[in-house]
N, CA and C of each residue as an Amber inpcrd file, in Angstrom:
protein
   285
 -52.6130000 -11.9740000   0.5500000 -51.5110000 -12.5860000  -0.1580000
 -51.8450000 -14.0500000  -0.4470000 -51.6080000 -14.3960000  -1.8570000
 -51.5350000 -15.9810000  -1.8160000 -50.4870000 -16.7060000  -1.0610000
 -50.9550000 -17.8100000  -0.6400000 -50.0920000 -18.5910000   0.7010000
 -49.9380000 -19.7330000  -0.6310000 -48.4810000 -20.4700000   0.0490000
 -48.0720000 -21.7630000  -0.8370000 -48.6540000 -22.6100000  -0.4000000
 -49.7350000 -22.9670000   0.1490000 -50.3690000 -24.1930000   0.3770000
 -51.4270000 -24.1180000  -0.8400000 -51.7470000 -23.2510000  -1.4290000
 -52.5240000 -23.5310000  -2.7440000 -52.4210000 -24.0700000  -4.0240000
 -52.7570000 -25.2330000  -3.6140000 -52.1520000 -26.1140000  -4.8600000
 -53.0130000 -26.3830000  -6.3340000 -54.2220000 -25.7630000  -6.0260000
 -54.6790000 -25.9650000  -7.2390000 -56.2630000 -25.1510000  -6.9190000
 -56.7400000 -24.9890000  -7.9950000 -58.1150000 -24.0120000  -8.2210000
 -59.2990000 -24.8840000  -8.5150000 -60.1720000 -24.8830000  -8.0810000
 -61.1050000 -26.0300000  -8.5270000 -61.7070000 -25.3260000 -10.0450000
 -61.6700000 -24.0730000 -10.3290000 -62.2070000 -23.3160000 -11.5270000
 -60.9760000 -23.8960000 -12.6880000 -60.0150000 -24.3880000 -12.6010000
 -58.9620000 -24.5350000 -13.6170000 -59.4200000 -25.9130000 -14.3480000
 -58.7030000 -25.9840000 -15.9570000 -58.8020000 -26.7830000 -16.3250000
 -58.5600000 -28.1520000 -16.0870000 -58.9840000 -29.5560000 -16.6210000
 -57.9840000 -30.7520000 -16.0570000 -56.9460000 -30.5420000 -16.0290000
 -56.4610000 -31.4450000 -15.6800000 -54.5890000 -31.3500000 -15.7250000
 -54.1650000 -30.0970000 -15.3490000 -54.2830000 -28.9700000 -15.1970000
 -53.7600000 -27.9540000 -14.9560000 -53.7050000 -27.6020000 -13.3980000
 -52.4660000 -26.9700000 -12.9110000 -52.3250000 -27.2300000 -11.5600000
 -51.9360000 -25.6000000 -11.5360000 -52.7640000 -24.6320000 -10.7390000
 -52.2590000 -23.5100000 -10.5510000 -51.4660000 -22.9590000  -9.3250000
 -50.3660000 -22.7360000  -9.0390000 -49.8110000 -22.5990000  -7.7020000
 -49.0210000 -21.0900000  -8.1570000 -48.4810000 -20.6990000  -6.6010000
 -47.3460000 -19.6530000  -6.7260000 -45.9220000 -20.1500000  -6.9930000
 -45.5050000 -19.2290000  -7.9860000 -43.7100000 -19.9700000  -8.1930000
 -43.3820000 -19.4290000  -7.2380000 -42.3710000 -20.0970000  -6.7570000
 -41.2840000 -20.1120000  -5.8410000 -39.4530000 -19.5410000  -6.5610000
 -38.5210000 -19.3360000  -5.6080000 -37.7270000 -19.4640000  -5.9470000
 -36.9430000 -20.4290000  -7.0470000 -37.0300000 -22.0880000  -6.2870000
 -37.5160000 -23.4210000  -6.9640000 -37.6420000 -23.1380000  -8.1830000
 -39.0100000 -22.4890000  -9.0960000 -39.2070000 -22.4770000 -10.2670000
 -38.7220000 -21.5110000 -11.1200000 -37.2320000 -21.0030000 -10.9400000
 -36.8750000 -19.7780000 -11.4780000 -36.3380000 -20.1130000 -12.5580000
 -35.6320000 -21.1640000 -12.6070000 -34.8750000 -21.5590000 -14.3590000
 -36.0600000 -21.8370000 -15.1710000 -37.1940000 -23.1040000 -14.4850000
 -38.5530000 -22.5080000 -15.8700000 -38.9650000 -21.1880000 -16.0710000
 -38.9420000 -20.5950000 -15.3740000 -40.1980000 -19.1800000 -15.0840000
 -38.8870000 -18.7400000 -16.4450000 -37.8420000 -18.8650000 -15.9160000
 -36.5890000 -17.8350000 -17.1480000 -36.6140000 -18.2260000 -18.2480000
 -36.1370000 -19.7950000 -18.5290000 -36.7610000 -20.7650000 -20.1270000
 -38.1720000 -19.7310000 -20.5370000 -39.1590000 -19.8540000 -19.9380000
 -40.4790000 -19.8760000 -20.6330000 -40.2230000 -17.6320000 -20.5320000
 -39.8110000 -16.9850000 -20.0040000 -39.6320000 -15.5680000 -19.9560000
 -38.6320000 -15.3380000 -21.3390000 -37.5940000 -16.1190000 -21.8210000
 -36.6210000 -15.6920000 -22.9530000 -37.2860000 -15.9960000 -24.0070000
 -38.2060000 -17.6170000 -23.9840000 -39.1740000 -17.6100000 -25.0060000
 -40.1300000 -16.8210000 -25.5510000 -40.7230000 -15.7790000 -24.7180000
 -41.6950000 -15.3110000 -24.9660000 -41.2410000 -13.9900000 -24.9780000
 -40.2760000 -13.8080000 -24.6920000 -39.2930000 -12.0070000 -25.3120000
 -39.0080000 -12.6020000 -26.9230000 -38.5630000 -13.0820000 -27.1880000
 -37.3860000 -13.4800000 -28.5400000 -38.9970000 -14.1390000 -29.4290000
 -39.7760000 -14.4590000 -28.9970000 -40.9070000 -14.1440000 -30.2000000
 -42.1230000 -13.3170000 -30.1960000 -41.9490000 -12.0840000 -28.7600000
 -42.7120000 -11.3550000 -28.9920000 -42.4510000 -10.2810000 -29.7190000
 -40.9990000  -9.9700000 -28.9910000 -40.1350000  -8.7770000 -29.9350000
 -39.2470000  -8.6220000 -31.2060000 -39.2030000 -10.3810000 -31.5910000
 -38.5860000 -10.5770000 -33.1790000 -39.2810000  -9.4200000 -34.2290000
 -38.1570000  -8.6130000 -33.9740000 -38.3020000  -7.5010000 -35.5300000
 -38.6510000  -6.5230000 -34.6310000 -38.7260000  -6.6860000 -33.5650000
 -39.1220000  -4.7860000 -33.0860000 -37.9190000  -4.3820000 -32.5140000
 -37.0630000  -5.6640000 -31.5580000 -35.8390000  -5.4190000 -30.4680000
 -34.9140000  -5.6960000 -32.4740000 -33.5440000  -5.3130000 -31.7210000
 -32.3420000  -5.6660000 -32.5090000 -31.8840000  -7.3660000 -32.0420000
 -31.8920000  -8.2380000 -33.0620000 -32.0610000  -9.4370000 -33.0870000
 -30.6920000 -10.0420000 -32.3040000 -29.7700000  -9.1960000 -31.9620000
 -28.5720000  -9.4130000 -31.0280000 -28.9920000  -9.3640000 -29.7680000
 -29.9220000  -8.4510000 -29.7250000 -30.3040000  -7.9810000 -28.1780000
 -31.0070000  -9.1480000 -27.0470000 -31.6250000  -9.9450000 -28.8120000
 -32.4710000 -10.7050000 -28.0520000 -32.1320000 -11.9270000 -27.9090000
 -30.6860000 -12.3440000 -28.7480000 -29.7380000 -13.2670000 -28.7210000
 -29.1910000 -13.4840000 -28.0670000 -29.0040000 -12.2040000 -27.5590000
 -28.1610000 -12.5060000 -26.1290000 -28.3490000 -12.8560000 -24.6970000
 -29.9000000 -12.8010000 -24.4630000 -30.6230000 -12.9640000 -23.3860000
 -29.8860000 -14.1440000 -22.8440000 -29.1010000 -14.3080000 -21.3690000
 -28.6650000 -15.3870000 -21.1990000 -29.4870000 -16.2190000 -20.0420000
 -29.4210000 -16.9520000 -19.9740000 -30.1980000 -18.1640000 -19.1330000
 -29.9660000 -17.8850000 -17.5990000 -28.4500000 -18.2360000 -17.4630000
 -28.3780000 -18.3520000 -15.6080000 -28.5340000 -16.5090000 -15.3130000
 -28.5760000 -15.1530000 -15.9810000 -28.5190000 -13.9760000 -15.6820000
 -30.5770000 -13.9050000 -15.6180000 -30.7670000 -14.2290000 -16.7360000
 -32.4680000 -14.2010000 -16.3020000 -32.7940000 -15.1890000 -15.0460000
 -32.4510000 -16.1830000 -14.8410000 -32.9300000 -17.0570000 -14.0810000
 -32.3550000 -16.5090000 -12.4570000 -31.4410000 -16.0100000 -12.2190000
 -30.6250000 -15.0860000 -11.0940000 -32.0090000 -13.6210000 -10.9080000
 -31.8030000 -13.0220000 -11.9050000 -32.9880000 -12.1260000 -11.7070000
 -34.3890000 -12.5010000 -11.3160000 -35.1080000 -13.7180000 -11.8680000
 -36.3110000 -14.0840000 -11.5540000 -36.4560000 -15.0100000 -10.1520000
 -35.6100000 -15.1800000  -9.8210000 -34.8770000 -15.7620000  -8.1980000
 -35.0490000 -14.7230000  -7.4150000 -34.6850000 -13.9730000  -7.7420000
 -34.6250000 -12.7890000  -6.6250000 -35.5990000 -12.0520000  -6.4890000
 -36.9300000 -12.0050000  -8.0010000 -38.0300000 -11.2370000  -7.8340000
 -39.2390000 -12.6430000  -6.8960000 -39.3040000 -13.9550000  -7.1370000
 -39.7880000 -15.0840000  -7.0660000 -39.4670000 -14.5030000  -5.5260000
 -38.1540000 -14.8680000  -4.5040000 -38.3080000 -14.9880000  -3.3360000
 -38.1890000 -13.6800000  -2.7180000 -38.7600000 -12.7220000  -3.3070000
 -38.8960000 -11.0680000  -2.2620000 -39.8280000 -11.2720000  -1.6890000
 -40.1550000 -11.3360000  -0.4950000 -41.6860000 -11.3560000   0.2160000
 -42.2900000 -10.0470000  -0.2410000 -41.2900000  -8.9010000  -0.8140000
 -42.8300000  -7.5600000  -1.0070000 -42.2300000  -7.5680000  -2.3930000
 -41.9270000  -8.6210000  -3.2100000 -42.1570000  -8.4250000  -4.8560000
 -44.0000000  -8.8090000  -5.2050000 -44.0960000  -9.0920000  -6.2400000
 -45.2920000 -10.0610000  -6.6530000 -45.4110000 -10.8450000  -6.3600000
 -46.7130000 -11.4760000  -6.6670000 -47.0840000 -13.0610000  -6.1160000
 -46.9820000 -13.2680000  -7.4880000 -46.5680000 -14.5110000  -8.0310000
 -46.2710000 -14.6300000  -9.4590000 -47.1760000 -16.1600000  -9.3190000
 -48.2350000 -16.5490000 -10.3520000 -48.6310000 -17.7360000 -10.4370000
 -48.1080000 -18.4450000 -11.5580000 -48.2370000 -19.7690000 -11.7300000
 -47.6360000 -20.4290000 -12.6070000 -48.6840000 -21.5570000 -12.7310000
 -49.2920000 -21.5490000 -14.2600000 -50.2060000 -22.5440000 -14.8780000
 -49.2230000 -23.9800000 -15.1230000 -49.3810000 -25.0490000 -14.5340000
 -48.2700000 -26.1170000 -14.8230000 -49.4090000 -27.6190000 -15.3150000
 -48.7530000 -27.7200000 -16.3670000 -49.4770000 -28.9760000 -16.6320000
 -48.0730000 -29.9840000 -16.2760000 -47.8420000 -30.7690000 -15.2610000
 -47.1810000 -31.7310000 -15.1170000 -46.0320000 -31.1970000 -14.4890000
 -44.5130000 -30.9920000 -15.2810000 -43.7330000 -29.8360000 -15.5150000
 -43.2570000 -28.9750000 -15.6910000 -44.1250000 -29.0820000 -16.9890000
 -43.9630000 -27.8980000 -18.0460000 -44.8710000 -27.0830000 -17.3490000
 -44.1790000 -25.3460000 -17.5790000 -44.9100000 -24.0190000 -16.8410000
 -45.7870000 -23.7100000 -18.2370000 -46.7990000 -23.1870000 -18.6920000
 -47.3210000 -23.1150000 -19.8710000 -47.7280000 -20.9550000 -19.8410000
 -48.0950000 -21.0350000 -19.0350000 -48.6300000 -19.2460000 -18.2190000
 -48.0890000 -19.0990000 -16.9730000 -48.4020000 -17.7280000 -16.7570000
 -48.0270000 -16.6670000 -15.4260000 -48.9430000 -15.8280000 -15.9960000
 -48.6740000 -15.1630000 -14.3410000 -49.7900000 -13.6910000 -14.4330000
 -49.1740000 -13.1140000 -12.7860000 -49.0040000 -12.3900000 -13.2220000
 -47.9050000 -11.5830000 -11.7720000 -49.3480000 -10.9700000 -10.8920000
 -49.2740000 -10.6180000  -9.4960000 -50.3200000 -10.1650000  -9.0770000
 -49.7020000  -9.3020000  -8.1070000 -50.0190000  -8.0440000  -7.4060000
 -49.3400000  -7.0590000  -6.7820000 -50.4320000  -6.7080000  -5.9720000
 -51.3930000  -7.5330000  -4.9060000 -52.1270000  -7.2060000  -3.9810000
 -52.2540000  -6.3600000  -2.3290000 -52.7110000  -5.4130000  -2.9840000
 -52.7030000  -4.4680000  -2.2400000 -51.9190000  -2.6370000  -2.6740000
 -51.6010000  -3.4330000  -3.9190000 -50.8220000  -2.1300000  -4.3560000
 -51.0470000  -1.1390000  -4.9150000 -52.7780000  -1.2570000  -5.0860000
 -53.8770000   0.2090000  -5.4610000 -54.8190000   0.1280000  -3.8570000
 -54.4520000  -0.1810000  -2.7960000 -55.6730000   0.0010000  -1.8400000
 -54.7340000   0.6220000  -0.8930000
């Protein structure tokens, strides 16, 4: 399992700081999750569907997947503030 003392990758770019989100980072992780529904699925979802995505209901859900000890380890690419990537990781869950 990744442990939260990993604060950064020596393989990563400058400025870029790779860690595990936390609970803590659930309103970005949700901002940057509605962004990337509402222009991946513009024209495939029904444009209400994706209008409606609300903020504190995603950010409540990604809270609760963020602090499950047997959800994912979820990483978060952060330049500064701003979250820019993720990449969910589920170790151990093909061995």
């Amino acid at each position: 399992m990744i442990h939260a003392e990993m604060r950064s990758c020596e393989w990563a770019p400058d400025g870029i700081e790779l860690r595990p989100l936390t609970g803590g980072d659930a309103q970005t992780y949700a901002e940057l999750l509605i962004a990337i529904w509402r222009e991946t699925y513009n024209g495939l979802m029904p444009a209400e569907r994706l209008s409606s995505l609300e903020l504190g209901a995603v950010t409540n859900q990604a809270r609760r997947m963020l602090d499950d000890p047997n959800g994912p380890s979820t990483l978060g690419a952060f330049r500064g503030d701003a979250l820019g990537r993720v990449a969910k990781c589920w170790f151990g869950a093909f061995g």
